[in-house]
Short mmCIF file of C-alpha atoms in Angstrom, two decimals:
data_model
loop_
_atom_site.label_atom_id
_atom_site.label_comp_id
_atom_site.label_asym_id
_atom_site.label_seq_id
_atom_site.Cartn_x
_atom_site.Cartn_y
_atom_site.Cartn_z
CA VAL A 571 6.16 -40.98 -14.78
CA SER A 572 9.73 -40.71 -15.62
CA CYS A 573 9.73 -36.83 -14.80
CA LEU A 574 8.02 -37.35 -11.74
CA CYS A 575 10.44 -39.71 -10.39
CA GLY A 576 13.67 -38.09 -12.09
CA SER A 577 15.38 -34.75 -11.04
CA ALA A 578 13.72 -31.47 -10.84
CA PRO A 579 14.72 -29.79 -14.17
CA CYS A 580 12.65 -32.70 -16.04
CA LEU A 581 9.34 -31.11 -14.51
CA LEU A 582 10.19 -27.82 -16.48
CA CYS A 583 8.31 -27.84 -19.90
CA GLY A 584 9.54 -26.55 -22.88
CA CYS A 585 7.50 -22.99 -22.26
CA CYS A 586 9.24 -22.57 -18.72
CA PRO A 587 12.01 -19.81 -18.48
CA SER A 588 15.71 -21.26 -17.90
CA ALA A 589 16.10 -22.02 -14.19
CA LYS A 590 18.60 -23.31 -11.72
CA ASN A 591 18.02 -27.04 -10.42
CA SER A 592 18.46 -25.40 -6.91
CA THR A 593 15.71 -22.94 -7.44
CA VAL A 594 13.27 -25.50 -8.81
CA SER A 595 13.71 -28.09 -5.86
CA ARG A 596 13.05 -25.06 -3.57
CA LEU A 597 9.78 -23.94 -5.40
CA LEU A 598 8.64 -27.70 -5.49
CA PHE A 599 9.40 -28.38 -1.80
CA THR A 600 7.55 -25.10 -0.90
CA PHE A 601 4.62 -26.43 -3.20
CA PHE A 602 4.47 -29.46 -0.78
CA LEU A 603 3.99 -26.92 2.05
CA PHE A 604 1.56 -24.82 0.36
CA LEU A 605 -0.48 -27.93 -0.45
CA GLY A 606 -0.44 -29.14 3.12
CA THR A 607 -1.56 -25.45 4.19
CA LEU A 608 -4.53 -25.79 1.71
CA VAL A 609 -5.51 -29.25 3.03
CA SER A 610 -5.31 -27.49 6.51
CA ILE A 611 -7.58 -24.20 5.32
CA ILE A 612 -10.19 -26.83 3.92
CA MET A 613 -10.43 -29.13 7.23
CA ILE A 614 -11.20 -26.11 9.35
CA ILE A 615 -14.17 -24.72 7.38
CA PRO A 616 -17.10 -25.29 9.28
CA GLY A 617 -18.91 -27.39 6.52
CA VAL A 618 -15.75 -29.76 6.57
CA GLU A 619 -15.07 -29.58 10.16
CA LYS A 620 -18.54 -31.09 11.06
CA GLU A 621 -17.75 -34.16 8.53
CA LEU A 622 -14.25 -35.01 10.15
CA HIS A 623 -16.15 -37.30 12.89
CA LYS A 624 -16.55 -39.78 9.90
CA LEU A 625 -12.82 -40.40 9.84
CA PRO A 626 -12.38 -43.97 11.36
CA GLY A 627 -10.82 -43.38 14.60
CA PHE A 628 -10.18 -39.81 14.37
CA CYS A 629 -13.00 -38.75 17.13
CA GLU A 630 -12.63 -41.61 19.48
CA GLY A 631 -10.71 -41.12 22.57
CA SER A 632 -10.62 -37.51 22.39
CA GLY A 633 -11.61 -37.52 26.00
CA SER A 634 -8.56 -39.38 27.06
CA VAL A 635 -6.49 -37.26 29.29
CA LEU A 636 -3.50 -39.14 31.18
CA GLY A 637 -5.31 -42.52 30.39
CA VAL A 638 -8.69 -41.69 31.55
CA GLN A 639 -11.56 -41.40 29.44
CA THR A 640 -13.84 -38.54 30.18
CA HIS A 641 -16.29 -38.91 27.86
CA VAL A 642 -15.93 -35.55 25.91
CA ASP A 643 -17.82 -34.95 22.62
CA CYS A 644 -14.70 -33.85 20.49
CA GLY A 645 -17.16 -32.32 17.87
CA SER A 646 -16.42 -28.68 18.85
CA PHE A 647 -12.69 -28.67 17.91
CA LEU A 648 -12.26 -31.32 15.14
CA GLY A 649 -10.82 -28.91 12.63
CA HIS A 650 -8.22 -27.81 15.16
CA LYS A 651 -7.31 -31.39 15.70
CA ALA A 652 -7.17 -31.92 11.92
CA VAL A 653 -4.84 -28.74 11.54
CA TYR A 654 -2.43 -29.86 14.34
CA ARG A 655 -2.13 -33.18 12.70
CA MET A 656 -1.21 -31.92 9.32
CA GLY A 657 1.13 -29.45 10.96
CA PHE A 658 2.84 -32.37 12.65
CA ALA A 659 2.90 -34.27 9.33
CA MET A 660 4.26 -31.41 7.35
CA ALA A 661 6.84 -30.70 10.33
CA ALA A 662 7.76 -34.53 10.26
CA PHE A 663 8.38 -34.29 6.43
CA PHE A 664 10.70 -31.56 6.46
CA PHE A 665 12.33 -32.65 9.64
CA LEU A 666 13.05 -35.99 7.86
CA PHE A 667 14.72 -34.51 5.01
CA ALA A 668 16.62 -32.03 6.97
CA VAL A 669 18.18 -35.15 8.78
CA ILE A 670 18.93 -36.82 5.43
CA MET A 671 20.70 -33.66 3.87
CA VAL A 672 23.13 -32.94 6.62
CA CYS A 673 26.54 -31.90 5.31
CA VAL A 674 25.74 -32.23 1.90
CA ARG A 675 28.29 -30.09 -0.15
CA SER A 676 27.60 -30.43 -4.09
CA SER A 677 25.19 -32.04 -5.99
CA LYS A 678 27.83 -34.85 -6.65
CA ASP A 679 26.93 -36.18 -3.61
CA PRO A 680 24.46 -39.26 -3.75
CA ARG A 681 21.99 -37.64 -1.37
CA ALA A 682 21.65 -34.44 -3.56
CA ALA A 683 19.71 -36.73 -6.14
CA VAL A 684 17.05 -37.36 -3.26
CA GLN A 685 17.14 -33.70 -2.85
CA ASN A 686 16.52 -32.74 -6.34
CA GLY A 687 14.67 -35.58 -7.68
CA PHE A 688 12.13 -38.71 -6.69
CA TRP A 689 9.14 -36.25 -6.44
CA PHE A 690 6.56 -38.84 -6.64
CA PHE A 691 7.93 -40.87 -4.32
CA LYS A 692 8.44 -37.65 -1.77
CA PHE A 693 4.64 -37.07 -2.26
CA LEU A 694 4.05 -40.65 -1.51
CA VAL A 695 6.07 -40.19 1.67
CA LEU A 696 4.19 -37.13 2.68
CA VAL A 697 0.80 -38.66 2.07
CA GLY A 698 1.95 -41.67 4.31
CA ILE A 699 2.85 -39.42 7.27
CA THR A 700 -0.25 -37.40 7.00
CA VAL A 701 -2.25 -40.44 7.20
CA GLY A 702 -0.63 -41.83 10.13
CA ALA A 703 -0.70 -38.36 11.94
CA PHE A 704 -4.28 -38.56 12.12
CA TYR A 705 -4.12 -41.77 13.86
CA ILE A 706 -2.29 -40.57 16.67
CA PRO A 707 -4.17 -40.83 19.84
CA ASP A 708 -4.82 -37.92 21.58
CA GLY A 709 -3.99 -38.04 25.20
CA ALA A 710 -1.37 -35.15 25.78
CA PHE A 711 -0.43 -34.73 22.24
CA THR A 712 -2.29 -31.51 21.46
CA SER A 713 -1.14 -29.79 24.85
CA VAL A 714 2.45 -31.06 24.07
CA TRP A 715 2.25 -29.90 20.38
CA PHE A 716 1.23 -26.53 21.01
CA TYR A 717 4.39 -25.57 22.73
CA PHE A 718 6.10 -27.11 19.74
CA GLY A 719 4.17 -24.69 17.61
CA VAL A 720 4.88 -21.71 20.01
CA VAL A 721 8.96 -22.26 19.86
CA GLY A 722 8.61 -23.14 15.86
CA SER A 723 6.54 -20.20 15.27
CA PHE A 724 8.78 -17.85 17.57
CA LEU A 725 11.68 -18.88 15.26
CA PHE A 726 9.82 -18.52 11.86
CA ILE A 727 8.74 -14.66 13.14
CA LEU A 728 12.47 -14.04 13.69
CA ILE A 729 13.28 -15.33 10.33
CA GLN A 730 10.52 -13.44 8.83
CA LEU A 731 12.20 -10.14 10.38
CA VAL A 732 15.60 -10.87 9.02
CA LEU A 733 13.94 -11.01 5.42
CA LEU A 734 12.21 -8.00 5.84
CA ILE A 735 14.95 -6.12 7.10
CA ASP A 736 16.89 -7.50 4.09
CA PHE A 737 14.28 -6.51 1.96
CA ALA A 738 14.03 -2.67 3.30
CA HIS A 739 17.80 -2.27 3.00
CA SER A 740 17.50 -3.51 -0.45
CA TRP A 741 14.69 -1.47 -1.56
CA SER A 742 16.16 1.72 -0.07
CA GLN A 743 19.57 1.03 -2.01
CA LEU A 744 17.94 0.47 -5.03
CA TRP A 745 15.90 3.83 -5.29
CA LEU A 746 18.76 5.59 -4.07
CA ARG A 747 20.93 3.89 -6.60
CA ASN A 748 18.53 4.88 -9.09
CA ALA A 749 18.06 8.54 -7.90
CA GLY A 750 21.86 8.74 -8.19
CA GLU A 751 22.16 7.57 -11.73
CA SER A 752 19.69 9.28 -13.35
CA SER A 753 19.69 12.51 -11.25
CA ALA A 754 15.75 12.14 -11.21
CA LYS A 755 13.99 13.66 -8.24
CA GLY A 756 11.32 11.68 -8.83
CA TRP A 757 12.67 8.58 -6.74
CA TYR A 758 13.47 10.71 -3.88
CA ALA A 759 9.82 11.51 -3.97
CA ALA A 760 8.71 8.23 -4.25
CA LEU A 761 10.91 7.13 -1.14
CA CYS A 762 9.32 9.98 0.56
CA ILE A 763 5.82 9.03 -0.16
CA VAL A 764 6.47 5.23 0.66
CA THR A 765 7.92 6.28 4.01
CA PHE A 766 5.06 8.78 4.78
CA ILE A 767 2.43 6.00 3.92
CA PHE A 768 3.87 3.47 6.12
CA TYR A 769 4.16 5.67 9.21
CA ALA A 770 0.61 7.18 8.60
CA THR A 771 -0.53 3.49 8.49
CA SER A 772 1.30 2.72 11.64
CA ILE A 773 -0.09 5.80 13.72
CA ALA A 774 -3.50 5.00 12.36
CA ALA A 775 -3.17 1.35 13.30
CA ILE A 776 -1.90 2.14 16.82
CA VAL A 777 -4.73 4.68 17.55
CA LEU A 778 -7.01 1.74 16.51
CA LEU A 779 -5.39 -0.47 18.86
CA TYR A 780 -5.97 1.84 21.77
CA VAL A 781 -9.49 2.42 20.68
CA TYR A 782 -10.38 -1.23 20.47
CA TYR A 783 -8.14 -3.30 22.41
CA THR A 784 -7.92 -1.16 25.64
CA LYS A 785 -10.64 0.41 28.00
CA PRO A 786 -10.45 3.80 29.77
CA GLU A 787 -10.30 1.75 32.91
CA GLY A 788 -8.36 -1.61 33.00
CA CYS A 789 -6.84 -3.46 30.01
CA THR A 790 -3.45 -2.56 31.72
CA GLU A 791 -1.70 -5.14 29.66
CA GLY A 792 -2.84 -4.01 26.52
CA LYS A 793 -2.04 -0.48 26.98
CA ALA A 794 1.60 -1.06 28.33
CA LEU A 795 2.27 -3.46 25.28
CA ILE A 796 1.17 -0.83 22.53
CA SER A 797 3.04 1.97 24.42
CA ILE A 798 6.11 -0.07 24.73
CA ASN A 799 6.13 -0.89 20.95
CA LEU A 800 5.54 2.56 20.04
CA ILE A 801 8.66 4.01 22.18
CA LEU A 802 10.53 1.51 20.66
CA CYS A 803 9.74 2.33 17.15
CA PHE A 804 10.28 5.80 17.68
CA ILE A 805 13.61 5.07 19.17
CA VAL A 806 14.60 3.08 16.00
CA SER A 807 13.30 5.46 13.85
CA ALA A 808 15.41 8.32 15.26
CA VAL A 809 18.33 5.91 15.62
CA SER A 810 18.37 5.46 11.92
CA ILE A 811 18.88 8.92 10.82
CA LEU A 812 21.61 10.09 13.31
CA PRO A 813 24.55 11.60 11.58
CA LYS A 814 26.82 9.02 12.95
CA ILE A 815 24.77 6.23 11.77
CA GLN A 816 24.33 7.95 8.33
CA ASP A 817 27.92 8.37 8.08
CA ALA A 818 28.65 4.58 9.00
CA GLN A 819 25.77 3.49 6.72
CA PRO A 820 24.82 5.97 3.75
CA HIS A 821 22.01 3.75 2.72
CA SER A 822 20.10 3.64 6.12
CA GLY A 823 16.91 5.75 6.84
CA LEU A 824 13.41 6.21 7.37
CA LEU A 825 12.34 3.73 4.65
CA GLN A 826 13.62 0.69 6.41
CA ALA A 827 12.44 2.09 10.06
CA SER A 828 9.12 2.74 8.74
CA LEU A 829 8.52 -0.84 7.06
CA ILE A 830 9.87 -2.27 10.41
CA THR A 831 7.44 -0.27 12.52
CA LEU A 832 4.62 -1.32 10.44
CA TYR A 833 5.33 -5.06 10.96
CA THR A 834 5.94 -4.30 14.49
CA VAL A 835 2.43 -2.54 14.75
CA PHE A 836 1.16 -5.87 12.89
CA VAL A 837 2.77 -8.21 15.34
CA THR A 838 1.51 -6.20 18.17
CA TRP A 839 -2.24 -6.48 16.66
CA SER A 840 -1.83 -10.11 16.63
CA ALA A 841 -0.61 -10.36 20.19
CA LEU A 842 -3.49 -8.40 21.21
CA ALA A 843 -5.90 -10.63 19.49
CA ASN A 844 -4.99 -13.49 21.56
CA VAL A 845 -5.39 -11.38 24.94
CA PRO A 846 -7.76 -14.12 26.77
CA THR A 847 -9.60 -11.22 28.59
CA GLN A 848 -12.97 -10.89 26.55
CA ALA A 849 -13.35 -7.24 27.82
CA CYS A 850 -10.20 -6.04 25.94
CA ASN A 851 -10.34 -8.28 23.15
CA PRO A 852 -13.45 -7.70 20.72
CA MET A 853 -12.28 -10.68 18.78
CA LEU A 854 -12.29 -13.11 21.33
CA LEU A 855 -16.01 -13.71 21.48
CA VAL A 856 -16.40 -15.56 18.41
CA ARG A 857 -14.06 -18.31 19.16
CA ASN A 858 -13.92 -18.46 23.16
CA SER A 859 -17.65 -18.01 23.91
CA THR A 860 -20.05 -20.65 24.57
CA SER A 861 -23.04 -18.45 25.35
CA SER A 862 -26.35 -18.66 23.35
CA ALA A 863 -25.59 -15.19 21.41
CA THR A 864 -22.56 -16.90 19.73
CA ALA A 865 -23.47 -20.72 19.96
CA ILE A 866 -23.78 -20.55 16.18
CA GLN A 867 -20.52 -19.43 15.67
CA PRO A 868 -17.68 -22.27 14.66
CA LEU A 869 -15.18 -22.14 17.53
CA THR A 870 -12.19 -22.79 15.27
CA THR A 871 -12.81 -20.14 12.88
CA TRP A 872 -9.19 -18.76 11.62
CA TRP A 873 -10.30 -16.23 9.08
CA ASP A 874 -9.93 -13.03 10.99
CA ALA A 875 -7.89 -10.11 9.91
CA PRO A 876 -4.64 -10.67 11.61
CA SER A 877 -4.80 -14.38 10.59
CA ILE A 878 -5.16 -13.37 6.67
CA VAL A 879 -2.78 -10.99 6.96
CA GLY A 880 -0.27 -13.64 8.81
CA LEU A 881 -1.25 -16.02 5.88
CA ILE A 882 -0.06 -13.58 3.30
CA ILE A 883 3.17 -12.70 4.81
CA PHE A 884 3.86 -16.38 5.30
CA ILE A 885 3.37 -17.09 1.54
CA LEU A 886 5.60 -14.20 0.55
CA CYS A 887 8.39 -15.10 3.05
CA THR A 888 8.43 -18.57 2.32
CA LEU A 889 8.53 -18.05 -1.52
CA PHE A 890 11.40 -15.35 -0.76
CA ILE A 891 13.50 -18.05 1.15
CA SER A 892 12.86 -20.43 -2.01
CA VAL A 893 13.73 -18.14 -4.74
CA ARG A 894 16.31 -15.47 -3.78
CA SER A 895 19.52 -15.32 -2.39
CA SER A 896 20.16 -12.08 -0.68
CA ASP A 897 22.32 -9.00 -1.97
CA HIS A 898 24.18 -8.69 1.28
CA PRO A 899 26.86 -11.06 2.54
CA GLN A 900 25.84 -10.86 5.88
CA VAL A 901 22.14 -12.09 5.42
CA ASN A 902 23.69 -14.66 3.08
CA LYS A 903 25.68 -15.75 5.84
CA LEU A 904 22.90 -15.69 8.09
CA MET A 905 20.46 -17.77 6.10
CA LEU A 906 23.30 -19.78 4.82
CA THR A 907 22.73 -18.83 0.97
CA GLU A 908 25.16 -18.08 -1.69
CA GLU A 909 25.35 -17.71 -5.28
CA SER A 910 27.37 -20.46 -6.39
CA ALA A 911 30.29 -19.54 -8.76
CA ALA A 912 29.72 -22.61 -10.88
CA GLY A 913 25.93 -21.41 -11.54
CA ALA A 914 27.30 -18.68 -13.59
CA GLY A 915 28.69 -20.96 -16.32
CA SER A 916 26.27 -23.43 -16.11
CA GLU A 917 23.69 -20.58 -16.98
CA ALA A 918 25.85 -19.16 -19.81
CA ALA A 919 25.88 -22.49 -21.62
CA ALA A 920 22.05 -23.09 -20.81
CA VAL A 921 21.17 -20.11 -22.46
CA GLU A 922 23.74 -20.54 -25.44
CA SER A 923 22.40 -23.97 -26.16
CA GLY A 924 18.82 -22.80 -26.28
CA LEU A 925 17.85 -26.55 -25.57
CA HIS A 926 17.74 -27.13 -21.81
CA ARG A 927 15.89 -25.07 -20.05
CA ALA A 928 17.07 -26.21 -16.31
CA TYR A 929 20.77 -26.94 -15.43
CA ASP A 930 22.60 -28.04 -12.39
CA ASN A 931 24.41 -25.07 -10.71
CA GLU A 932 25.58 -26.91 -7.70
CA GLN A 933 28.27 -29.17 -9.24
CA ASP A 934 30.79 -27.46 -7.72
CA GLY A 935 29.00 -26.59 -4.23
CA VAL A 936 25.66 -26.08 -3.18
CA SER A 937 24.19 -22.62 -3.42
CA TYR A 938 22.06 -23.09 -0.11
CA ASN A 939 22.15 -25.19 2.66
CA TYR A 940 19.71 -27.99 2.14
CA THR A 941 19.39 -28.67 6.01
CA PHE A 942 19.01 -25.31 7.03
CA PHE A 943 16.25 -24.79 4.09
CA HIS A 944 14.18 -27.86 5.26
CA LEU A 945 14.69 -26.47 9.11
CA CYS A 946 13.05 -23.22 7.82
CA LEU A 947 10.09 -24.99 6.22
CA LEU A 948 9.86 -26.98 9.04
CA LEU A 949 9.20 -23.83 11.20
CA ALA A 950 6.95 -22.50 8.32
CA ALA A 951 4.92 -25.63 8.99
CA LEU A 952 4.73 -24.94 12.81
CA TYR A 953 3.89 -21.35 12.21
CA ILE A 954 1.22 -21.72 9.59
CA MET A 955 -0.46 -24.39 12.21
CA MET A 956 -0.78 -21.82 14.92
CA THR A 957 -2.19 -19.13 12.49
CA LEU A 958 -4.61 -21.55 11.27
CA THR A 959 -5.78 -22.25 14.78
CA ASN A 960 -5.27 -18.58 16.15
CA TRP A 961 -3.19 -19.98 18.75
CA TYR A 962 -5.98 -21.63 20.44
CA ARG A 963 -5.64 -24.56 22.52
CA PRO A 964 -8.50 -26.71 24.31
CA ASP A 965 -9.10 -25.96 27.87
CA GLU A 966 -8.76 -28.39 30.85
CA SER A 967 -12.69 -29.66 30.11
CA LEU A 968 -11.93 -30.27 26.11
CA ARG A 969 -14.99 -28.24 25.25
CA VAL A 970 -13.82 -24.83 24.60
CA LEU A 971 -10.93 -23.44 22.71
CA THR A 972 -9.16 -21.01 25.00
CA SER A 973 -6.19 -18.33 23.96
CA PRO A 974 -3.47 -18.41 26.41
CA TRP A 975 -1.42 -15.76 27.49
CA THR A 976 1.70 -17.79 26.25
CA ALA A 977 0.82 -16.88 22.54
CA VAL A 978 0.53 -12.97 23.77
CA TRP A 979 4.12 -13.06 25.17
CA VAL A 980 5.72 -14.98 22.26
CA LYS A 981 4.48 -12.58 19.83
CA ILE A 982 5.55 -9.49 21.86
CA CYS A 983 8.83 -11.00 22.41
CA SER A 984 9.03 -11.81 18.75
CA SER A 985 8.51 -8.03 18.03
CA TRP A 986 11.01 -7.05 20.55
CA ALA A 987 13.51 -9.10 19.34
CA GLY A 988 12.80 -7.98 15.68
CA LEU A 989 13.41 -4.42 16.99
CA LEU A 990 16.83 -5.15 18.66
CA LEU A 991 17.83 -6.89 15.83
CA TYR A 992 17.18 -4.11 13.28
CA LEU A 993 18.80 -2.01 15.69
CA TRP A 994 21.75 -3.73 15.83
CA THR A 995 22.05 -3.79 11.91
CA LEU A 996 22.21 0.07 12.19
CA VAL A 997 24.94 0.26 15.54
CA ALA A 998 27.11 -2.59 14.72
CA PRO A 999 29.37 -0.64 12.16
CA LEU A 1000 29.94 2.02 15.19
CA VAL A 1001 30.30 -0.98 17.48
CA LEU A 1002 32.59 -3.20 15.39
CA PRO A 1003 34.57 -0.98 13.08
CA ASP A 1004 37.10 -3.35 11.74
CA ARG A 1005 34.44 -5.63 10.50
CA ASP A 1006 33.13 -5.41 6.80
CA PHE A 1007 29.16 -4.65 6.92
CA SER A 1008 29.05 -3.45 3.20
#
């Protein structure tokens, strides 16, 4: 009990490796996010979803629109409602800590003890907010919270793109450095093979998008979106190997461009999976039809391929935020993370003593911005909420879950923003020659 109410290092057992106090705290907050995600997944499973109407008051008043009771059966989207309320609870939980942790400079601040300890009470707070969220009356809650989810998901996709760009640059630099130090051609061969696999996968995926999400006549929007992103990916790939770009950034190359291209194709696929035109979206039939042919299918099924891939990327990026500071100062400045110099001495002392498995590495300064970290988890909670509901929302009749064009354009715009961001990382040293981009 003392450990559960104490600081993060107390939770480490003797068999755990040495760890920083800041890292353990981030991982535990991330665990809370994953726990909420797991509960959301369980609630949207058809067998569990059918039982949600037994919750007191959860299904009552579902037909209340602008104060008028329409007596609509809410059973068709109970799982959808449950995920929205879990998303609200997690977002409220992380927003609360984001506000509390404003301007914390070091672990000497009394509020740092709240960040790094009292885990049992934090769990109780999360449970309490979650229970309260299920008593929120419907009214306009679902419609309004949908747009909060849209904005938050857009911002989290941009964070994913920043992390992906940083990962691609670090990957390329590591392999090129290994090739230079060992004078082995195998590293260059591996670099070429991985780049070829990424581009081949992207080309194959684009062909499949044209085959399954467009028609010879019609589906103009889908054709235009796929073509535009294809052209943009070709442009950034060509720019990445221009002589001037190579002179300014010797480590830039096709590996980074191929990874960005592959992610852009995924976002395009995810966007096309939300096109509300049934003839142009073969995945729309399961969730958006009330015909007899598909009446047995649950309307809130989330485990289609784009959602599963999105869930995997969400998990990897969230863990990335929790455990790693970038090797690049520019990314650290953008993500408000840094390696505290004080942590080095603490780590050496911990290893030398061999007794303390965890240590406080933030006595002279925090290694990450507490508020920004909680805001990232808040955006992650909104993103996973939208992913599990396929960006669907109840229509005006509150009987069918529909996919709005809003979801399509938010995802497409995020892919364009990501490509522009990557393009800026390539041309910035040329545009701003006086700045250090090492």
